[in-house]
């Protein structure tokens, strides 16, 4: 279905994605995981033809991405893109129209999903009246409305409570059962471990893990135990021969040195906590994620910024920047005209006009640079917040 081969992307010499390859098959949920800034979003943007790779190939059914093949893909971005002042049913109709669906057909196709997510009572209400979780469900409905063969889902469970996460999981598994190919990008390792048939972890723009969850656990397996308890959780951090990989109020996962026994853990904890359960386990994907992401895996030698857009160009679409740039050009043209006139003989009034025009051009240039930097800084802040 989808073949990604040796993708490479740089932004002004900064490596964002470095030699990433994978394949997504029909009827498969493919997990794309990694730390913040690892390169996931840049990879997704290249798959969606929003960014062009510097090197590498992206093939859908053996052919490069074209405008006509984009309707085969459903895309749920991390950022919401709904028209909040419009009624829910009208928004669904509009996005269906972008995929070539008549309004009545789009509304009819959406109705079973609206019912599944308990959104039918909201179909005549403005999107802005919906909760964050309900807006996420609407985005999902829009992304699958046109029956795409490939789904690209970026942080699908964002904003959903446990009940709605289960509803979303049911919908996702139903789509897999319909033989759709699904890319599932997430930071939630527990969801990735439960849902994904295959996983690819990117760190510093490079692939550091690739395989089925079972294969990854077998290769990166550790001597580990889970502990359920009541008491002082901090006591677990001081047990010799162990490392805490997951810790909450009443639960912990510990990685043990080869010579550390389970009895040693129990003896060390008994004075501080009331033990409910101690069990030998295979490490969770969460623990492996922390272990691999925390290491210098060699990719750190490359200075990487995976999800940052290219630096802003010299001119931008900001009205105030454009105004100062145009003003600077006008003043320079005026100065050149008067300078050409001065070739026939110096006149004081023309010399004054030349100086005034050059000064005004210099002032416009200073303001142009200042506004451009301010706008670039604002854009960078928004990108970090995103």
mmCIF file of C-alpha atoms in Angstrom:
data_model
loop_
_atom_site.group_PDB
_atom_site.id
_atom_site.type_symbol
_atom_site.label_atom_id
_atom_site.label_comp_id
_atom_site.label_asym_id
_atom_site.label_seq_id
_atom_site.Cartn_x
_atom_site.Cartn_y
_atom_site.Cartn_z
ATOM 1 C CA UNK A 1 0.000 0.000 0.000
ATOM 2 C CA UNK A 2 2.445 2.681 1.243
ATOM 3 C CA UNK A 3 6.193 2.381 0.761
ATOM 4 C CA UNK A 4 8.511 4.948 2.365
ATOM 5 C CA UNK A 5 12.126 4.528 1.304
ATOM 6 C CA UNK A 6 15.233 6.309 2.610
ATOM 7 C CA UNK A 7 13.536 9.625 3.420
ATOM 8 C CA UNK A 8 15.873 12.508 4.158
ATOM 9 C CA UNK A 9 14.916 16.085 4.966
ATOM 10 C CA UNK A 10 17.022 19.067 6.048
ATOM 11 C CA UNK A 11 16.098 22.638 6.909
ATOM 12 C CA UNK A 12 19.033 24.974 6.122
ATOM 13 C CA UNK A 13 21.558 22.285 7.031
ATOM 14 C CA UNK A 14 19.647 20.992 10.071
ATOM 15 C CA UNK A 15 18.761 17.305 9.697
ATOM 16 C CA UNK A 16 15.102 16.615 10.441
ATOM 17 C CA UNK A 17 14.639 13.118 8.997
ATOM 18 C CA UNK A 18 17.602 10.902 8.174
ATOM 19 C CA UNK A 19 17.221 7.703 6.087
ATOM 20 C CA UNK A 20 13.807 6.578 7.381
ATOM 21 C CA UNK A 21 12.169 3.620 5.609
ATOM 22 C CA UNK A 22 9.040 1.568 6.317
ATOM 23 C CA UNK A 23 6.042 -0.081 4.667
ATOM 24 C CA UNK A 24 2.373 0.016 5.701
ATOM 25 C CA UNK A 25 0.115 -2.793 4.493
ATOM 26 C CA UNK A 26 -3.691 -2.939 4.179
ATOM 27 C CA UNK A 27 -5.336 -4.204 7.358
ATOM 28 C CA UNK A 28 -2.419 -2.990 9.491
ATOM 29 C CA UNK A 29 -2.103 -0.366 12.227
ATOM 30 C CA UNK A 30 1.427 0.995 11.929
ATOM 31 C CA UNK A 31 2.672 2.920 14.983
ATOM 32 C CA UNK A 32 4.955 5.920 14.446
ATOM 33 C CA UNK A 33 6.405 6.810 17.832
ATOM 34 C CA UNK A 34 9.219 8.904 19.252
ATOM 35 C CA UNK A 35 10.085 11.791 21.588
ATOM 36 C CA UNK A 36 9.047 15.362 20.903
ATOM 37 C CA UNK A 37 11.144 16.774 18.081
ATOM 38 C CA UNK A 38 12.128 13.316 16.839
ATOM 39 C CA UNK A 39 10.940 13.777 13.245
ATOM 40 C CA UNK A 40 7.463 12.205 13.298
ATOM 41 C CA UNK A 41 5.527 15.247 12.122
ATOM 42 C CA UNK A 42 8.058 16.043 9.389
ATOM 43 C CA UNK A 43 7.766 12.445 8.163
ATOM 44 C CA UNK A 44 3.978 12.683 8.134
ATOM 45 C CA UNK A 45 4.078 16.001 6.259
ATOM 46 C CA UNK A 46 6.251 14.434 3.593
ATOM 47 C CA UNK A 47 3.868 11.478 3.273
ATOM 48 C CA UNK A 48 0.993 13.944 2.872
ATOM 49 C CA UNK A 49 2.961 15.875 0.207
ATOM 50 C CA UNK A 50 2.943 19.009 2.380
ATOM 51 C CA UNK A 51 6.757 18.939 2.417
ATOM 52 C CA UNK A 52 8.984 17.537 -0.291
ATOM 53 C CA UNK A 53 11.815 15.196 0.798
ATOM 54 C CA UNK A 54 15.375 16.118 -0.172
ATOM 55 C CA UNK A 55 15.988 12.443 -0.897
ATOM 56 C CA UNK A 56 13.974 9.272 -0.820
ATOM 57 C CA UNK A 57 10.724 7.965 -2.258
ATOM 58 C CA UNK A 58 7.115 7.796 -1.099
ATOM 59 C CA UNK A 59 4.984 5.426 -3.167
ATOM 60 C CA UNK A 60 1.279 4.749 -2.832
ATOM 61 C CA UNK A 61 0.337 1.517 -4.592
ATOM 62 C CA UNK A 62 3.699 1.656 -6.349
ATOM 63 C CA UNK A 63 3.314 5.176 -7.775
ATOM 64 C CA UNK A 64 4.446 8.603 -6.500
ATOM 65 C CA UNK A 65 1.905 10.849 -4.805
ATOM 66 C CA UNK A 66 -0.303 12.797 -7.224
ATOM 67 C CA UNK A 67 -3.259 15.120 -6.698
ATOM 68 C CA UNK A 68 -5.719 12.461 -7.813
ATOM 69 C CA UNK A 69 -4.313 9.889 -5.376
ATOM 70 C CA UNK A 70 -4.639 12.186 -2.352
ATOM 71 C CA UNK A 71 -8.335 11.290 -2.092
ATOM 72 C CA UNK A 72 -7.193 7.773 -1.196
ATOM 73 C CA UNK A 73 -5.813 9.186 2.083
ATOM 74 C CA UNK A 74 -7.580 10.392 5.212
ATOM 75 C CA UNK A 75 -5.528 12.717 7.400
ATOM 76 C CA UNK A 76 -6.160 13.693 11.009
ATOM 77 C CA UNK A 77 -3.521 16.290 11.981
ATOM 78 C CA UNK A 78 -2.553 17.039 15.552
ATOM 79 C CA UNK A 79 -3.809 20.612 15.097
ATOM 80 C CA UNK A 80 -7.572 21.044 14.814
ATOM 81 C CA UNK A 81 -8.800 22.600 11.581
ATOM 82 C CA UNK A 82 -12.549 22.965 12.136
ATOM 83 C CA UNK A 83 -14.680 25.998 11.327
ATOM 84 C CA UNK A 84 -15.950 26.741 14.814
ATOM 85 C CA UNK A 85 -18.613 29.298 13.859
ATOM 86 C CA UNK A 86 -20.387 26.796 11.594
ATOM 87 C CA UNK A 87 -22.862 24.083 12.422
ATOM 88 C CA UNK A 88 -21.399 20.611 12.821
ATOM 89 C CA UNK A 89 -23.392 19.068 9.975
ATOM 90 C CA UNK A 90 -22.379 21.914 7.635
ATOM 91 C CA UNK A 91 -18.707 21.406 8.489
ATOM 92 C CA UNK A 92 -19.040 17.700 7.707
ATOM 93 C CA UNK A 93 -20.776 18.520 4.424
ATOM 94 C CA UNK A 94 -18.039 20.995 3.488
ATOM 95 C CA UNK A 95 -15.141 18.620 4.144
ATOM 96 C CA UNK A 96 -16.958 15.836 2.336
ATOM 97 C CA UNK A 97 -17.285 18.169 -0.642
ATOM 98 C CA UNK A 98 -13.514 18.670 -0.662
ATOM 99 C CA UNK A 99 -13.243 14.920 -1.275
ATOM 100 C CA UNK A 100 -15.823 15.001 -4.074
ATOM 101 C CA UNK A 101 -18.842 13.909 -2.017
ATOM 102 C CA UNK A 102 -22.248 15.553 -2.616
ATOM 103 C CA UNK A 103 -23.605 17.201 0.584
ATOM 104 C CA UNK A 104 -26.392 14.660 1.082
ATOM 105 C CA UNK A 105 -23.971 11.753 0.616
ATOM 106 C CA UNK A 106 -21.467 13.222 3.100
ATOM 107 C CA UNK A 107 -24.151 13.731 5.746
ATOM 108 C CA UNK A 108 -25.522 10.221 5.215
ATOM 109 C CA UNK A 109 -22.038 8.683 5.457
ATOM 110 C CA UNK A 110 -21.356 10.588 8.682
ATOM 111 C CA UNK A 111 -24.575 9.611 10.440
ATOM 112 C CA UNK A 112 -23.494 6.135 11.697
ATOM 113 C CA UNK A 113 -20.265 7.598 13.096
ATOM 114 C CA UNK A 114 -22.105 10.525 14.684
ATOM 115 C CA UNK A 115 -24.356 7.966 16.351
ATOM 116 C CA UNK A 116 -21.380 5.829 17.446
ATOM 117 C CA UNK A 117 -19.764 8.842 19.133
ATOM 118 C CA UNK A 118 -23.074 10.167 20.574
ATOM 119 C CA UNK A 119 -22.829 13.321 18.462
ATOM 120 C CA UNK A 120 -26.217 13.224 16.706
ATOM 121 C CA UNK A 121 -27.789 15.668 19.196
ATOM 122 C CA UNK A 122 -25.055 18.192 18.306
ATOM 123 C CA UNK A 123 -25.324 18.112 14.505
ATOM 124 C CA UNK A 124 -27.195 21.449 14.314
ATOM 125 C CA UNK A 125 -24.970 23.169 16.893
ATOM 126 C CA UNK A 126 -21.902 25.281 16.179
ATOM 127 C CA UNK A 127 -18.583 23.457 16.477
ATOM 128 C CA UNK A 128 -17.354 25.973 19.065
ATOM 129 C CA UNK A 129 -20.051 24.694 21.453
ATOM 130 C CA UNK A 130 -18.495 21.211 21.463
ATOM 131 C CA UNK A 131 -15.969 20.066 24.039
ATOM 132 C CA UNK A 132 -12.343 19.460 23.094
ATOM 133 C CA UNK A 133 -12.938 15.717 23.050
ATOM 134 C CA UNK A 134 -16.040 16.005 20.857
ATOM 135 C CA UNK A 135 -14.150 18.213 18.409
ATOM 136 C CA UNK A 136 -11.493 15.503 18.175
ATOM 137 C CA UNK A 137 -14.212 12.974 17.342
ATOM 138 C CA UNK A 138 -15.519 15.294 14.623
ATOM 139 C CA UNK A 139 -12.030 15.546 13.144
ATOM 140 C CA UNK A 140 -11.823 11.767 13.044
ATOM 141 C CA UNK A 141 -15.207 11.487 11.316
ATOM 142 C CA UNK A 142 -14.113 14.016 8.695
ATOM 143 C CA UNK A 143 -10.868 12.129 8.040
ATOM 144 C CA UNK A 144 -12.650 8.812 7.343
ATOM 145 C CA UNK A 145 -15.790 10.222 5.702
ATOM 146 C CA UNK A 146 -14.701 9.474 2.136
ATOM 147 C CA UNK A 147 -13.720 5.852 2.864
ATOM 148 C CA UNK A 148 -9.937 6.323 2.410
ATOM 149 C CA UNK A 149 -7.699 3.320 1.879
ATOM 150 C CA UNK A 150 -4.863 4.878 3.933
ATOM 151 C CA UNK A 151 -5.423 6.742 7.196
ATOM 152 C CA UNK A 152 -2.782 8.987 8.777
ATOM 153 C CA UNK A 153 -3.739 9.743 12.376
ATOM 154 C CA UNK A 154 -1.579 12.108 14.419
ATOM 155 C CA UNK A 155 -2.317 11.949 18.182
ATOM 156 C CA UNK A 156 -5.760 10.411 17.669
ATOM 157 C CA UNK A 157 -6.586 10.133 21.378
ATOM 158 C CA UNK A 158 -5.741 13.744 22.277
ATOM 159 C CA UNK A 159 -8.438 15.284 24.474
ATOM 160 C CA UNK A 160 -10.439 12.072 24.894
ATOM 161 C CA UNK A 161 -11.537 10.698 28.269
ATOM 162 C CA UNK A 162 -11.283 6.928 28.928
ATOM 163 C CA UNK A 163 -14.855 6.219 27.741
ATOM 164 C CA UNK A 164 -14.332 8.033 24.455
ATOM 165 C CA UNK A 165 -10.914 6.453 24.045
ATOM 166 C CA UNK A 166 -12.654 3.084 24.038
ATOM 167 C CA UNK A 167 -15.179 4.310 21.443
ATOM 168 C CA UNK A 168 -12.320 5.587 19.303
ATOM 169 C CA UNK A 169 -10.426 2.311 19.672
ATOM 170 C CA UNK A 170 -13.525 0.396 18.520
ATOM 171 C CA UNK A 171 -13.797 2.634 15.454
ATOM 172 C CA UNK A 172 -10.102 2.220 14.687
ATOM 173 C CA UNK A 173 -10.214 -1.572 14.945
ATOM 174 C CA UNK A 174 -13.309 -1.627 12.738
ATOM 175 C CA UNK A 175 -11.392 0.291 10.066
ATOM 176 C CA UNK A 176 -8.502 -2.158 10.304
ATOM 177 C CA UNK A 177 -11.027 -4.965 9.867
ATOM 178 C CA UNK A 178 -12.156 -3.245 6.666
ATOM 179 C CA UNK A 179 -8.593 -3.693 5.357
ATOM 180 C CA UNK A 180 -7.566 -0.034 5.665
ATOM 181 C CA UNK A 181 -3.888 0.797 6.096
ATOM 182 C CA UNK A 182 -3.442 3.009 9.174
ATOM 183 C CA UNK A 183 -0.504 5.124 10.373
ATOM 184 C CA UNK A 184 -0.963 5.864 14.060
ATOM 185 C CA UNK A 185 1.389 8.517 15.460
ATOM 186 C CA UNK A 186 1.272 8.892 19.225
ATOM 187 C CA UNK A 187 3.132 9.686 22.432
ATOM 188 C CA UNK A 188 0.928 7.281 24.406
ATOM 189 C CA UNK A 189 2.995 4.126 24.564
ATOM 190 C CA UNK A 190 0.258 2.096 26.221
ATOM 191 C CA UNK A 191 -2.105 2.749 23.313
ATOM 192 C CA UNK A 192 0.618 1.995 20.763
ATOM 193 C CA UNK A 193 1.473 -1.270 22.509
ATOM 194 C CA UNK A 194 -2.155 -2.430 22.544
ATOM 195 C CA UNK A 195 -3.249 -1.294 19.090
ATOM 196 C CA UNK A 196 -0.301 -1.447 16.707
ATOM 197 C CA UNK A 197 0.678 -4.424 14.584
ATOM 198 C CA UNK A 198 4.072 -2.881 13.840
ATOM 199 C CA UNK A 199 6.054 -0.011 15.362
ATOM 200 C CA UNK A 200 8.691 2.417 14.150
ATOM 201 C CA UNK A 201 10.434 4.648 16.674
ATOM 202 C CA UNK A 202 12.287 7.728 15.438
ATOM 203 C CA UNK A 203 14.787 9.638 17.558
ATOM 204 C CA UNK A 204 16.945 12.512 16.305
ATOM 205 C CA UNK A 205 15.457 11.919 12.863
ATOM 206 C CA UNK A 206 16.675 8.322 12.601
ATOM 207 C CA UNK A 207 15.057 4.917 13.084
ATOM 208 C CA UNK A 208 16.015 3.385 16.442
ATOM 209 C CA UNK A 209 13.321 0.699 16.801
ATOM 210 C CA UNK A 210 11.366 -1.144 14.125
ATOM 211 C CA UNK A 211 9.304 -4.304 14.402
ATOM 212 C CA UNK A 212 6.257 -5.835 16.030
ATOM 213 C CA UNK A 213 5.707 -5.031 19.734
ATOM 214 C CA UNK A 214 6.586 -8.651 20.579
ATOM 215 C CA UNK A 215 9.835 -8.520 18.591
ATOM 216 C CA UNK A 216 10.851 -5.214 20.141
ATOM 217 C CA UNK A 217 10.241 -6.547 23.635
ATOM 218 C CA UNK A 218 12.210 -9.694 22.895
ATOM 219 C CA UNK A 219 15.200 -7.769 21.512
ATOM 220 C CA UNK A 220 15.176 -5.059 24.167
ATOM 221 C CA UNK A 221 13.965 -7.231 27.020
ATOM 222 C CA UNK A 222 15.234 -6.583 30.515
ATOM 223 C CA UNK A 223 15.058 -8.207 33.917
ATOM 224 C CA UNK A 224 12.035 -6.320 35.276
ATOM 225 C CA UNK A 225 9.305 -6.491 37.922
ATOM 226 C CA UNK A 226 6.022 -4.698 38.555
ATOM 227 C CA UNK A 227 5.163 -3.678 42.093
ATOM 228 C CA UNK A 228 1.760 -2.629 43.446
ATOM 229 C CA UNK A 229 1.869 -1.115 46.904
ATOM 230 C CA UNK A 230 0.629 1.417 49.437
ATOM 231 C CA UNK A 231 3.118 3.698 51.118
ATOM 232 C CA UNK A 232 6.116 5.865 50.369
ATOM 233 C CA UNK A 233 6.805 5.490 46.651
ATOM 234 C CA UNK A 234 10.147 7.274 46.930
ATOM 235 C CA UNK A 235 11.504 4.256 48.793
ATOM 236 C CA UNK A 236 11.682 2.433 45.452
ATOM 237 C CA UNK A 237 14.276 4.860 44.101
ATOM 238 C CA UNK A 238 16.869 3.849 46.678
ATOM 239 C CA UNK A 239 16.800 0.071 46.198
ATOM 240 C CA UNK A 240 20.294 -1.146 45.210
ATOM 241 C CA UNK A 241 20.579 -2.896 41.857
ATOM 242 C CA UNK A 242 17.381 -1.433 40.381
ATOM 243 C CA UNK A 243 16.231 1.412 38.179
ATOM 244 C CA UNK A 244 12.704 2.851 38.245
ATOM 245 C CA UNK A 245 11.256 2.983 34.714
ATOM 246 C CA UNK A 246 7.651 3.815 35.645
ATOM 247 C CA UNK A 247 6.328 5.163 38.923
ATOM 248 C CA UNK A 248 2.922 6.367 40.083
ATOM 249 C CA UNK A 249 1.226 6.619 43.440
ATOM 250 C CA UNK A 250 0.575 2.900 43.941
ATOM 251 C CA UNK A 251 2.369 1.277 41.021
ATOM 252 C CA UNK A 252 5.964 0.952 39.841
ATOM 253 C CA UNK A 253 7.976 -0.854 37.223
ATOM 254 C CA UNK A 254 11.586 -1.616 38.091
ATOM 255 C CA UNK A 255 14.450 -2.785 35.915
ATOM 256 C CA UNK A 256 16.802 -5.091 37.814
ATOM 257 C CA UNK A 257 20.484 -5.743 37.445
ATOM 258 C CA UNK A 258 21.300 -9.297 36.422
ATOM 259 C CA UNK A 259 22.284 -10.298 39.961
ATOM 260 C CA UNK A 260 19.307 -8.655 41.699
ATOM 261 C CA UNK A 261 16.660 -11.093 42.924
ATOM 262 C CA UNK A 262 12.948 -10.523 43.454
ATOM 263 C CA UNK A 263 13.429 -11.436 47.125
ATOM 264 C CA UNK A 264 15.915 -8.555 47.429
ATOM 265 C CA UNK A 265 13.216 -6.157 46.199
ATOM 266 C CA UNK A 266 10.646 -7.486 48.641
ATOM 267 C CA UNK A 267 13.056 -7.308 51.604
ATOM 268 C CA UNK A 268 14.058 -3.732 50.741
ATOM 269 C CA UNK A 269 10.462 -2.534 50.431
ATOM 270 C CA UNK A 270 8.784 -4.194 53.387
ATOM 271 C CA UNK A 271 9.909 -1.588 55.973
ATOM 272 C CA UNK A 272 8.478 1.290 53.871
ATOM 273 C CA UNK A 273 5.428 0.073 51.959
ATOM 274 C CA UNK A 274 2.550 -2.375 52.163
ATOM 275 C CA UNK A 275 3.049 -4.723 49.196
ATOM 276 C CA UNK A 276 -0.015 -5.912 47.265
ATOM 277 C CA UNK A 277 1.689 -7.575 44.297
ATOM 278 C CA UNK A 278 5.204 -8.234 42.994
ATOM 279 C CA UNK A 279 5.481 -9.886 39.581
ATOM 280 C CA UNK A 280 8.214 -10.644 37.080
ATOM 281 C CA UNK A 281 7.291 -9.107 33.725
ATOM 282 C CA UNK A 282 8.534 -8.325 30.274
ATOM 283 C CA UNK A 283 9.279 -4.601 30.032
ATOM 284 C CA UNK A 284 6.497 -2.334 28.790
ATOM 285 C CA UNK A 285 6.890 -0.377 25.592
ATOM 286 C CA UNK A 286 6.895 2.702 27.835
ATOM 287 C CA UNK A 287 10.011 1.466 29.624
ATOM 288 C CA UNK A 288 11.765 0.587 26.365
ATOM 289 C CA UNK A 289 10.823 3.984 24.964
ATOM 290 C CA UNK A 290 12.431 5.749 27.946
ATOM 291 C CA UNK A 291 15.499 3.546 27.744
ATOM 292 C CA UNK A 292 16.100 4.028 24.015
ATOM 293 C CA UNK A 293 15.108 7.692 23.836
ATOM 294 C CA UNK A 294 17.380 8.506 26.750
ATOM 295 C CA UNK A 295 20.483 7.064 25.103
ATOM 296 C CA UNK A 296 22.867 8.709 22.691
ATOM 297 C CA UNK A 297 22.058 6.320 19.852
ATOM 298 C CA UNK A 298 24.480 7.879 17.413
ATOM 299 C CA UNK A 299 21.899 10.109 15.793
ATOM 300 C CA UNK A 300 22.688 12.830 18.294
ATOM 301 C CA UNK A 301 25.828 13.543 16.317
ATOM 302 C CA UNK A 302 23.490 15.158 13.809
ATOM 303 C CA UNK A 303 22.033 18.459 14.911
ATOM 304 C CA UNK A 304 18.319 17.835 14.426
ATOM 305 C CA UNK A 305 15.100 19.780 14.649
ATOM 306 C CA UNK A 306 12.502 17.411 13.328
ATOM 307 C CA UNK A 307 9.231 19.249 13.407
ATOM 308 C CA UNK A 308 10.346 22.805 12.813
ATOM 309 C CA UNK A 309 9.446 24.495 9.547
ATOM 310 C CA UNK A 310 12.121 26.174 7.444
ATOM 311 C CA UNK A 311 13.240 29.595 8.679
ATOM 312 C CA UNK A 312 11.084 32.425 7.329
ATOM 313 C CA UNK A 313 12.260 33.927 4.024
ATOM 314 C CA UNK A 314 13.497 37.489 3.691
ATOM 315 C CA UNK A 315 10.018 38.710 2.902
ATOM 316 C CA UNK A 316 6.867 37.313 4.512
ATOM 317 C CA UNK A 317 3.166 37.726 4.079
ATOM 318 C CA UNK A 318 2.860 39.982 7.090
ATOM 319 C CA UNK A 319 1.283 43.279 5.911
ATOM 320 C CA UNK A 320 3.587 45.472 7.992
ATOM 321 C CA UNK A 321 6.707 43.680 6.702
ATOM 322 C CA UNK A 322 5.508 43.965 3.119
ATOM 323 C CA UNK A 323 4.687 47.661 3.580
ATOM 324 C CA UNK A 324 8.179 48.493 4.852
ATOM 325 C CA UNK A 325 9.805 46.476 2.062
ATOM 326 C CA UNK A 326 7.800 48.306 -0.611
ATOM 327 C CA UNK A 327 8.511 51.683 1.024
ATOM 328 C CA UNK A 328 12.223 50.938 1.054
ATOM 329 C CA UNK A 329 12.159 50.144 -2.677
ATOM 330 C CA UNK A 330 10.220 53.314 -3.493
ATOM 331 C CA UNK A 331 12.640 55.550 -1.567
ATOM 332 C CA UNK A 332 15.612 53.881 -3.263
ATOM 333 C CA UNK A 333 14.078 54.447 -6.698
ATOM 334 C CA UNK A 334 13.481 58.134 -5.852
ATOM 335 C CA UNK A 335 17.084 58.492 -4.683
ATOM 336 C CA UNK A 336 18.387 56.902 -7.900
ATOM 337 C CA UNK A 337 16.257 59.238 -10.057
ATOM 338 C CA UNK A 338 17.613 62.363 -8.350
ATOM 339 C CA UNK A 339 21.166 61.012 -8.490
ATOM 340 C CA UNK A 340 20.806 60.558 -12.251
ATOM 341 C CA UNK A 341 19.629 64.157 -12.542
ATOM 342 C CA UNK A 342 22.685 65.350 -10.610
ATOM 343 C CA UNK A 343 24.945 64.051 -13.371
ATOM 344 C CA UNK A 344 24.037 67.168 -15.421
ATOM 345 C CA UNK A 345 25.126 69.468 -12.622
ATOM 346 C CA UNK A 346 24.811 69.693 -8.893
ATOM 347 C CA UNK A 347 21.726 71.388 -7.482
ATOM 348 C CA UNK A 348 21.326 71.826 -3.753
ATOM 349 C CA UNK A 349 17.625 71.030 -3.722
ATOM 350 C CA UNK A 350 18.182 67.757 -5.605
ATOM 351 C CA UNK A 351 21.021 66.837 -3.227
ATOM 352 C CA UNK A 352 18.679 67.376 -0.288
ATOM 353 C CA UNK A 353 16.075 65.114 -1.906
ATOM 354 C CA UNK A 354 18.721 62.419 -2.441
ATOM 355 C CA UNK A 355 19.725 62.527 1.221
ATOM 356 C CA UNK A 356 16.128 62.471 2.387
ATOM 357 C CA UNK A 357 15.275 59.541 0.120
ATOM 358 C CA UNK A 358 18.348 57.534 1.198
ATOM 359 C CA UNK A 359 17.591 58.245 4.862
ATOM 360 C CA UNK A 360 13.957 57.209 4.445
ATOM 361 C CA UNK A 361 15.055 54.011 2.647
ATOM 362 C CA UNK A 362 17.479 53.220 5.483
ATOM 363 C CA UNK A 363 14.757 53.790 8.090
ATOM 364 C CA UNK A 364 12.328 51.556 6.175
ATOM 365 C CA UNK A 365 15.015 48.866 5.958
ATOM 366 C CA UNK A 366 15.568 48.994 9.743
ATOM 367 C CA UNK A 367 11.834 48.684 10.401
ATOM 368 C CA UNK A 368 11.546 45.917 7.804
ATOM 369 C CA UNK A 369 14.239 43.863 9.564
ATOM 370 C CA UNK A 370 12.725 44.467 12.980
ATOM 371 C CA UNK A 371 9.205 43.479 11.944
ATOM 372 C CA UNK A 372 10.482 40.416 10.076
ATOM 373 C CA UNK A 373 12.351 39.178 13.161
ATOM 374 C CA UNK A 374 9.347 39.843 15.412
ATOM 375 C CA UNK A 375 7.055 37.890 13.088
ATOM 376 C CA UNK A 376 9.572 35.044 12.840
ATOM 377 C CA UNK A 377 9.800 34.895 16.636
ATOM 378 C CA UNK A 378 6.018 34.792 16.950
ATOM 379 C CA UNK A 379 5.836 31.975 14.410
ATOM 380 C CA UNK A 380 8.534 30.020 16.282
ATOM 381 C CA UNK A 381 6.662 30.413 19.583
ATOM 382 C CA UNK A 382 3.486 29.096 17.996
ATOM 383 C CA UNK A 383 5.394 26.125 16.563
ATOM 384 C CA UNK A 384 6.860 25.268 19.984
ATOM 385 C CA UNK A 385 3.447 25.569 21.654
ATOM 386 C CA UNK A 386 1.980 23.295 19.019
#
